[in-house]
PDB file of C-alpha atoms in Angstrom:
ATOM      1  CA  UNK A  19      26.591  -5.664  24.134  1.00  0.00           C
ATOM      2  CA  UNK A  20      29.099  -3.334  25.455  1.00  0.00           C
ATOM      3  CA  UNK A  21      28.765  -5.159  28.611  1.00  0.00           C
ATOM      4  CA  UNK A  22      30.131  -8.179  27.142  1.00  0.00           C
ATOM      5  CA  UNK A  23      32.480  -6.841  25.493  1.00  0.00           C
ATOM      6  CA  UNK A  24      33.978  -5.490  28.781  1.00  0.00           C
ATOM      7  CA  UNK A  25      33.277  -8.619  30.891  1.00  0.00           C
ATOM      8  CA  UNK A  26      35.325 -10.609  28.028  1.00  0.00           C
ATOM      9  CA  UNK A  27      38.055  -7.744  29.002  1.00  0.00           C
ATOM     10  CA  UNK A  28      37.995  -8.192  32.298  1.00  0.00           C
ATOM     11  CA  UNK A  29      38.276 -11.782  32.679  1.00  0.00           C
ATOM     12  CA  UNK A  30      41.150 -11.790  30.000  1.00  0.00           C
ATOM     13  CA  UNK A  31      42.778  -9.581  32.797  1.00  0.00           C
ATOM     14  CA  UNK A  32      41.795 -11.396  35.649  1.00  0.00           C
ATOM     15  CA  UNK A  33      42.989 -14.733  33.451  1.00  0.00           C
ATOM     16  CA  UNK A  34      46.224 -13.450  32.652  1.00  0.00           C
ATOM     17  CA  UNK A  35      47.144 -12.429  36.441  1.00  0.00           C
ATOM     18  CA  UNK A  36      46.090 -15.616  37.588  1.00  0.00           C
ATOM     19  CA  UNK A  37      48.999 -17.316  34.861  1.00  0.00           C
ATOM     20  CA  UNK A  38      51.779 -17.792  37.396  1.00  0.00           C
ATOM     21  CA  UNK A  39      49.495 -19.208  40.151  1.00  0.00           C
ATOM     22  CA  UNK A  40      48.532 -21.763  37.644  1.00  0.00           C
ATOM     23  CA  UNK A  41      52.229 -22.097  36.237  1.00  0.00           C
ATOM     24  CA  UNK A  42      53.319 -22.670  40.462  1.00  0.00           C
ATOM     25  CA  UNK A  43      50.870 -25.264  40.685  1.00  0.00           C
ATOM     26  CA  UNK A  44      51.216 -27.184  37.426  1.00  0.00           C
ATOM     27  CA  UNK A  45      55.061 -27.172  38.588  1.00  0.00           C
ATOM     28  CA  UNK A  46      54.670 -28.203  42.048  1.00  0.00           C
ATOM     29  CA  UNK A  47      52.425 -31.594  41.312  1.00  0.00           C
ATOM     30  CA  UNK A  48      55.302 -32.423  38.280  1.00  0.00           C
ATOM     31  CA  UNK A  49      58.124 -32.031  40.720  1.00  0.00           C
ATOM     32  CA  UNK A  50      57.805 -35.127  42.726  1.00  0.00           C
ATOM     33  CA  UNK A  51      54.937 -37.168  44.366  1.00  0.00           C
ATOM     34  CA  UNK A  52      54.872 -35.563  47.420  1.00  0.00           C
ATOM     35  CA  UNK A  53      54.511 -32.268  45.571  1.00  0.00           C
ATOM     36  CA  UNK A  54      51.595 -33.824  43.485  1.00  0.00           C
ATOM     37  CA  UNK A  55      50.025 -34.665  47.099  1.00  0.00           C
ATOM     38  CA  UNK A  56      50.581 -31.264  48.886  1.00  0.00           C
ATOM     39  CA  UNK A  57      49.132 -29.324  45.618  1.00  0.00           C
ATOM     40  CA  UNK A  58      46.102 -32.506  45.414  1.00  0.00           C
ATOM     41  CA  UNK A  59      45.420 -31.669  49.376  1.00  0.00           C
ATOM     42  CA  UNK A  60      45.907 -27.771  48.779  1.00  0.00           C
ATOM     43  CA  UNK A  61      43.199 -27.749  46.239  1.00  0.00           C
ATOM     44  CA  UNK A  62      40.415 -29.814  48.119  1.00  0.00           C
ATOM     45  CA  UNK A  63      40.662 -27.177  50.494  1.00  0.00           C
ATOM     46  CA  UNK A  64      37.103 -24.745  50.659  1.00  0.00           C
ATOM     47  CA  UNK A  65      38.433 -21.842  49.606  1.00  0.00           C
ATOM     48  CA  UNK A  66      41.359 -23.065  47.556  1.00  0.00           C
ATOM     49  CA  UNK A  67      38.083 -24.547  45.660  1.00  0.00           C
ATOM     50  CA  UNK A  68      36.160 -20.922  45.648  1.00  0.00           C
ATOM     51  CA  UNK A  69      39.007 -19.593  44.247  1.00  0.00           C
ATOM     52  CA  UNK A  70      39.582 -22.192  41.463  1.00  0.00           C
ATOM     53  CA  UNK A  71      35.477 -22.025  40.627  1.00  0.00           C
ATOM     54  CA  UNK A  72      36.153 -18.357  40.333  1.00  0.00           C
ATOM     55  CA  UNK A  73      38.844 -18.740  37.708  1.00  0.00           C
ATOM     56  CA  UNK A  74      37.642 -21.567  35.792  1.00  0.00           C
ATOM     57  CA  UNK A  75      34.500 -19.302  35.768  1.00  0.00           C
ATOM     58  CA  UNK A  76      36.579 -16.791  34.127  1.00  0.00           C
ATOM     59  CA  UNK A  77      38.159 -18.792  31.700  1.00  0.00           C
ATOM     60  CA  UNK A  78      34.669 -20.307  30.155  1.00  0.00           C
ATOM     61  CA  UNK A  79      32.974 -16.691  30.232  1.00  0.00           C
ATOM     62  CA  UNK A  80      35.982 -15.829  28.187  1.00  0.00           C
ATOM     63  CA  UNK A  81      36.195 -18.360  25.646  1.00  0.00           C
ATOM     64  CA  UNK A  82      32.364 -18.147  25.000  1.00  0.00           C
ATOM     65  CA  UNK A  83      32.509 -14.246  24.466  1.00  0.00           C
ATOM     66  CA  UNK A  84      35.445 -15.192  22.803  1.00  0.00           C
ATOM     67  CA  UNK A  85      33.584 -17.334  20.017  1.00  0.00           C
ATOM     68  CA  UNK A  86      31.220 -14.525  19.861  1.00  0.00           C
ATOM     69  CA  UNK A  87      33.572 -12.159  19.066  1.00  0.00           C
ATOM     70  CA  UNK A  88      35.527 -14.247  16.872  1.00  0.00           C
ATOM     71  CA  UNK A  89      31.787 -14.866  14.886  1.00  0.00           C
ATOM     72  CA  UNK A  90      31.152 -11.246  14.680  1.00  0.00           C
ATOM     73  CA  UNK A  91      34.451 -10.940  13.035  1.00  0.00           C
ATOM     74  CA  UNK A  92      33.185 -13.233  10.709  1.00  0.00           C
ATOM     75  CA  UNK A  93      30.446 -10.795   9.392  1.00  0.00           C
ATOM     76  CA  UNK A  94      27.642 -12.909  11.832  1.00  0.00           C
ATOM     77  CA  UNK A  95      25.495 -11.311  14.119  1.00  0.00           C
ATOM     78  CA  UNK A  96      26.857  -7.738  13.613  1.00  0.00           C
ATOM     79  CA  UNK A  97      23.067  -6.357  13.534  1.00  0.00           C
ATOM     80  CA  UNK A  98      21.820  -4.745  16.671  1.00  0.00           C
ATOM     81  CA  UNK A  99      19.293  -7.145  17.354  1.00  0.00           C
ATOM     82  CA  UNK A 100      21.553  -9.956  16.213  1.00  0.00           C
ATOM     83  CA  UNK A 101      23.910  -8.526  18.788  1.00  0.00           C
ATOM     84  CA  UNK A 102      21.993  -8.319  21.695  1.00  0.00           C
ATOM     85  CA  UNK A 103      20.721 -11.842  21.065  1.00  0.00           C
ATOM     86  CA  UNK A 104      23.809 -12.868  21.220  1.00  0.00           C
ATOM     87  CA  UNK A 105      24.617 -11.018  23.994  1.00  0.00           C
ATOM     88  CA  UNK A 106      22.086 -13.067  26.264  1.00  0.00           C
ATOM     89  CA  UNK A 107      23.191 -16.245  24.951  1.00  0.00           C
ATOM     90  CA  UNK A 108      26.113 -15.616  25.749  1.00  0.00           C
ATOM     91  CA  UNK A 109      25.617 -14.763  29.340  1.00  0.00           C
ATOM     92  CA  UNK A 110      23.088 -18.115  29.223  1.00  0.00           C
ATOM     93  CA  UNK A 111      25.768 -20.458  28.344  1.00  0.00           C
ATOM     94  CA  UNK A 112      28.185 -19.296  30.525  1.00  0.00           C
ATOM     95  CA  UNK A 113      25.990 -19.214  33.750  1.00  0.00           C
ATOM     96  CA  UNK A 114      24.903 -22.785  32.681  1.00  0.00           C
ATOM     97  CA  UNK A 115      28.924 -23.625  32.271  1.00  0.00           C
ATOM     98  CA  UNK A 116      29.641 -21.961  35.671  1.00  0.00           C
ATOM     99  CA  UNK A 117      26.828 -24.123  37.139  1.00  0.00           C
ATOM    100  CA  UNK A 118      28.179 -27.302  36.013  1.00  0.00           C
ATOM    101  CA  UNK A 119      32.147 -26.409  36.797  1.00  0.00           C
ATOM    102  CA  UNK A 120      30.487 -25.738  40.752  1.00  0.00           C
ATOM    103  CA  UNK A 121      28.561 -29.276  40.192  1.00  0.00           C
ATOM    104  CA  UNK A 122      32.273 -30.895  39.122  1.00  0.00           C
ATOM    105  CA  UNK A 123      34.142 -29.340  41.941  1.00  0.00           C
ATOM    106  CA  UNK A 124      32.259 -30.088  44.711  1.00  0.00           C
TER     107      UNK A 124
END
């Protein structure tokens, strides 16, 4: 469980340094077509795709250990078995949810 809870650290960390490659990127496909084209072209590239599986990786781990946290601040699952249960379902959905981001990118 404490695992989890410092994976769900981690990739709020690795989520928040990533903010103004995101923020560049949003801004260079709204400032004119041929912006929208370069960023469109920069992201089909291999490892410009890694990189984005990578962080939209990130981002579902962390919203899923995010609804478990926000449940066990609810008063659910706060038992030790309840906890570790969670703890693998958590890591289930989000390897399935990594899976299927790889499946959309490529």
């Amino acid at each position: 469980m404490a695992i989890i809870s410092i994976l769900h650290r981690l990739s709020g960390v690795i989520l928040f340094l990533l903010i103004p490659f995101f923020l560049w990127v949003f801004q260079c496909s709204l400032s004119t077509q041929q912006g929208f084209d370069d960023i469109v072209f920069f992201l089909s590239s291999g490892w410009v795709k890694f990189f984005l599986w990578l962080s939209l990786g990130a981002l579902s781990y962390h919203m899923v250990a995010g609804a478990r946290h926000l449940l066990m601040d609810l008063g659910i699952g706060e038992s030790l078995q309840a906890g570790k249960l969670s703890s693998y379902i958590t890591i289930g959905i989000s390897v399935v949810l990594f899976i299927l981001i790889g499946i959309w990118l490529w």
